[in-house]
Amino acid sequence: MPSGPLAPAQAHLQASLERVRQRIRAAEQHSGRALGCVALLAVTKAFGPELVASAAALGQRAFGENYVQEAIAKIERLRACAGLPELEWHFIGPIQSNKTRLIATHFQWVQTIERITIAQRLSAQRPQALPPLQVLLQVNVSGEASKSGVAPAELLGLAHEVAALPRLQLRGLMAIPQPGLPPAAQHASFAQLRELLENMRESLRARVQDASAPLDTLSMGMSADFEAAIAEGSTMVRVGSAIFGERP
């Protein structure tokens, strides 16, 4: 990717990325958590591959995408760029059945599994030459009818089924709580997801023979609320607009 004409944009991106990293470090410190325990997933949907390459040049390695065709075009273009470091791609959008093969082939992580049929397709379609696909179960903690995710009451059943599938490695949970909540409600939603992960760990430890997969990931918190998420145990925040600005 060319660098000369992008220099002013690169400087702006560097400042934005550093502000987000500082916010994460401050939230870790304020919550009494170890510095560096929270991973930053840069959400790049609707932004072009040049911006991803610029963020990669500033040390960002993990990127989240919502739309399959758009994401694959970026992934393939960036893989062809000489000198670009290896990037980690997370699928964080709704999963259509006819897109599972593309997702299983091109991504390292999938964060939005809510149905066993989708998990089964991803498992069957993950190429043998690739490592197991790292997956999270999306939970609808707010109970909104329009929101994706498995209901909390159905989570353990789904977790046991997914954990038994080959070619997938269950790593934890993801949620998108209702936006615009006051701070106390934000904390309550994130605390609920943390408790669900703790219960899932206990249940899988007791009933699944192969418990080698580390259930260590809580993907929760976005640009407007990730400090509250970190206070409640998030290990990965998904940040787009605070880094890249409003989407075009």
XYZ file of C-alpha atoms in Angstrom:
248
model
C 0.000 0.000 0.000
C 1.383 3.476 -0.797
C 2.453 5.546 2.191
C 3.267 9.055 0.933
C -0.251 10.414 0.226
C -1.593 8.661 3.313
C 0.811 10.402 5.696
C -1.712 12.943 7.141
C -4.363 10.238 7.492
C -1.754 7.974 9.073
C -0.929 10.624 11.678
C -4.622 11.044 12.528
C -5.081 7.289 12.759
C -2.020 6.965 14.980
C -3.421 9.549 17.400
C -6.849 7.889 17.486
C -5.402 4.433 17.979
C -3.169 5.630 20.786
C -6.114 7.349 22.530
C -8.047 4.062 22.480
C -5.032 2.136 23.778
C -4.643 4.673 26.578
C -8.323 4.335 27.474
C -7.914 0.558 27.653
C -4.819 0.832 29.851
C -6.558 3.336 32.134
C -9.604 1.070 32.455
C -7.410 -1.928 33.254
C -5.579 0.046 35.913
C -8.764 1.542 37.386
C -10.316 -1.935 37.629
C -7.238 -3.450 39.281
C -6.575 -5.715 36.327
C -3.216 -6.570 34.795
C -2.024 -4.162 32.140
C -2.296 -5.753 28.720
C -4.972 -8.279 29.696
C -7.551 -6.787 27.322
C -7.098 -7.303 23.573
C -8.164 -4.664 21.070
C -10.158 -5.820 18.057
C -10.283 -3.041 15.445
C -13.623 -3.131 13.631
C -13.068 -2.225 9.990
C -16.406 -2.871 8.296
C -17.067 -0.279 5.556
C -13.421 0.857 5.607
C -11.028 -0.031 2.819
C -7.907 -2.195 2.886
C -5.642 0.877 2.840
C -6.892 1.847 6.301
C -6.381 -1.707 7.591
C -2.829 -1.647 6.254
C -2.226 1.699 7.958
C -3.479 0.330 11.283
C -1.298 -2.766 10.837
C 1.718 -0.510 10.306
C 0.897 1.032 13.704
C 0.972 -2.346 15.427
C -2.669 -3.419 15.236
C -2.998 -7.088 14.279
C -6.595 -8.196 15.011
C -9.465 -6.930 12.856
C -13.207 -7.554 12.962
C -15.517 -7.690 9.946
C -19.306 -7.964 9.667
C -19.906 -8.650 5.975
C -18.455 -11.712 4.299
C -17.910 -10.522 0.730
C -16.480 -7.173 1.789
C -14.171 -8.853 4.290
C -12.820 -11.463 1.887
C -11.986 -8.818 -0.693
C -9.897 -7.015 1.948
C -8.291 -10.176 3.277
C -7.198 -11.342 -0.158
C -5.886 -7.945 -1.181
C -3.923 -7.516 2.034
C -2.446 -11.013 1.843
C -0.954 -10.001 -1.497
C 0.822 -6.983 0.021
C 4.540 -7.608 0.452
C 5.915 -6.703 3.850
C 2.574 -6.626 5.637
C 2.546 -8.609 8.909
C 0.206 -11.566 9.338
C -3.194 -10.338 10.467
C -5.867 -12.046 12.569
C -9.401 -11.837 11.206
C -12.545 -12.140 13.328
C -16.022 -12.508 11.863
C -18.405 -10.515 14.077
C -21.585 -10.257 11.997
C -24.706 -12.393 11.585
C -23.932 -15.706 9.855
C -25.965 -16.889 6.892
C -25.892 -20.615 6.100
C -24.740 -20.025 2.539
C -21.710 -18.067 3.769
C -20.301 -20.556 6.293
C -17.768 -22.110 3.902
C -16.276 -18.699 3.111
C -16.109 -17.813 6.801
C -14.577 -21.169 7.747
C -11.922 -20.748 5.075
C -10.868 -17.125 5.512
C -11.201 -16.271 9.221
C -9.302 -17.338 12.331
C -12.126 -16.428 14.741
C -15.930 -16.393 14.608
C -17.639 -14.503 17.422
C -21.320 -14.799 16.534
C -22.408 -18.422 16.799
C -25.966 -18.652 18.087
C -27.253 -21.890 16.479
C -25.841 -25.406 16.436
C -26.592 -25.786 12.717
C -24.222 -22.906 11.906
C -21.538 -24.363 14.186
C -21.885 -27.767 12.521
C -21.438 -26.231 9.075
C -18.371 -24.253 10.173
C -16.863 -27.398 11.684
C -17.478 -29.495 8.585
C -16.194 -26.793 6.240
C -13.052 -25.731 8.117
C -10.123 -26.816 5.903
C -7.997 -29.563 7.399
C -4.831 -27.644 6.537
C -5.840 -24.799 8.865
C -5.812 -24.758 12.682
C -9.162 -25.180 14.430
C -11.489 -22.209 14.098
C -11.641 -20.238 17.341
C -15.286 -19.535 18.187
C -17.409 -17.563 20.620
C -21.102 -17.968 21.359
C -23.131 -14.783 21.023
C -25.554 -14.248 23.901
C -28.597 -11.975 23.800
C -28.156 -10.550 27.296
C -30.656 -7.718 26.779
C -33.481 -9.940 25.543
C -34.223 -7.652 22.594
C -36.311 -9.364 19.924
C -34.259 -7.680 17.196
C -30.915 -8.691 18.673
C -29.002 -11.793 17.605
C -27.730 -14.302 20.121
C -28.720 -17.340 22.096
C -30.940 -16.788 25.129
C -29.069 -17.147 28.441
C -31.318 -20.049 29.449
C -30.295 -21.978 26.315
C -26.589 -21.209 26.459
C -25.293 -24.295 28.257
C -27.017 -26.691 25.883
C -25.512 -24.934 22.887
C -22.084 -24.750 24.548
C -21.965 -28.513 25.092
C -22.922 -29.208 21.493
C -20.375 -26.767 20.081
C -17.594 -27.956 22.390
C -18.022 -31.488 21.033
C -17.529 -30.496 17.390
C -14.224 -31.179 15.627
C -12.342 -28.351 13.882
C -13.793 -25.770 16.287
C -12.298 -24.554 19.546
C -14.807 -22.936 21.866
C -13.135 -19.972 23.559
C -15.900 -18.046 25.326
C -18.751 -15.598 24.879
C -19.649 -12.405 23.040
C -22.518 -9.962 23.517
C -23.814 -6.644 22.232
C -25.906 -5.175 25.062
C -28.622 -2.628 24.371
C -27.008 0.687 23.397
C -27.465 3.891 25.349
C -27.876 2.284 28.759
C -26.960 4.264 31.891
C -23.679 3.184 33.554
C -25.287 0.930 36.166
C -27.234 -0.974 33.507
C -24.134 -1.258 31.331
C -22.242 -2.842 34.205
C -25.141 -5.201 34.954
C -25.271 -6.487 31.357
C -21.531 -7.092 31.243
C -21.535 -8.719 34.672
C -24.274 -11.067 33.488
C -22.114 -12.225 30.577
C -19.153 -12.774 32.893
C -21.282 -14.903 35.188
C -22.577 -16.889 32.219
C -19.000 -17.644 31.179
C -18.129 -18.756 34.701
C -21.146 -21.084 34.741
C -20.232 -22.415 31.307
C -16.689 -23.197 32.469
C -18.027 -25.166 35.411
C -20.559 -27.060 33.334
C -18.085 -28.011 30.604
C -15.443 -29.007 33.127
C -17.851 -31.421 34.764
C -19.486 -32.956 31.671
C -17.120 -32.744 28.693
C -14.243 -35.187 28.551
C -11.978 -33.049 26.381
C -11.809 -29.774 28.269
C -8.512 -28.685 26.720
C -9.990 -25.580 25.072
C -9.327 -22.535 27.255
C -12.622 -20.785 27.937
C -10.788 -17.527 28.410
C -12.477 -14.958 26.176
C -15.174 -12.388 26.952
C -15.696 -10.216 23.881
C -17.713 -7.298 25.190
C -17.468 -3.540 25.027
C -17.414 -1.143 22.082
C -16.379 2.479 21.530
C -19.001 3.990 23.850
C -18.931 1.503 26.722
C -15.737 -0.536 26.809
C -14.542 0.944 30.122
C -17.588 -0.578 31.835
C -16.965 -3.858 30.022
C -13.340 -3.961 31.168
C -14.432 -3.291 34.745
C -16.662 -6.384 34.514
C -14.042 -8.720 33.065
C -13.885 -8.174 29.309
C -10.802 -9.686 27.677
C -11.482 -8.265 24.200
C -13.094 -4.977 23.166
C -14.435 -4.342 19.665
C -13.719 -0.760 18.651
C -14.462 0.894 15.343
C -15.581 4.533 15.375
C -13.246 5.597 18.200
C -10.319 4.520 16.000
C -11.446 5.148 12.441
C -14.206 7.728 12.828
C -17.749 7.447 11.531
C -18.270 4.923 8.773
C -18.521 6.278 5.230
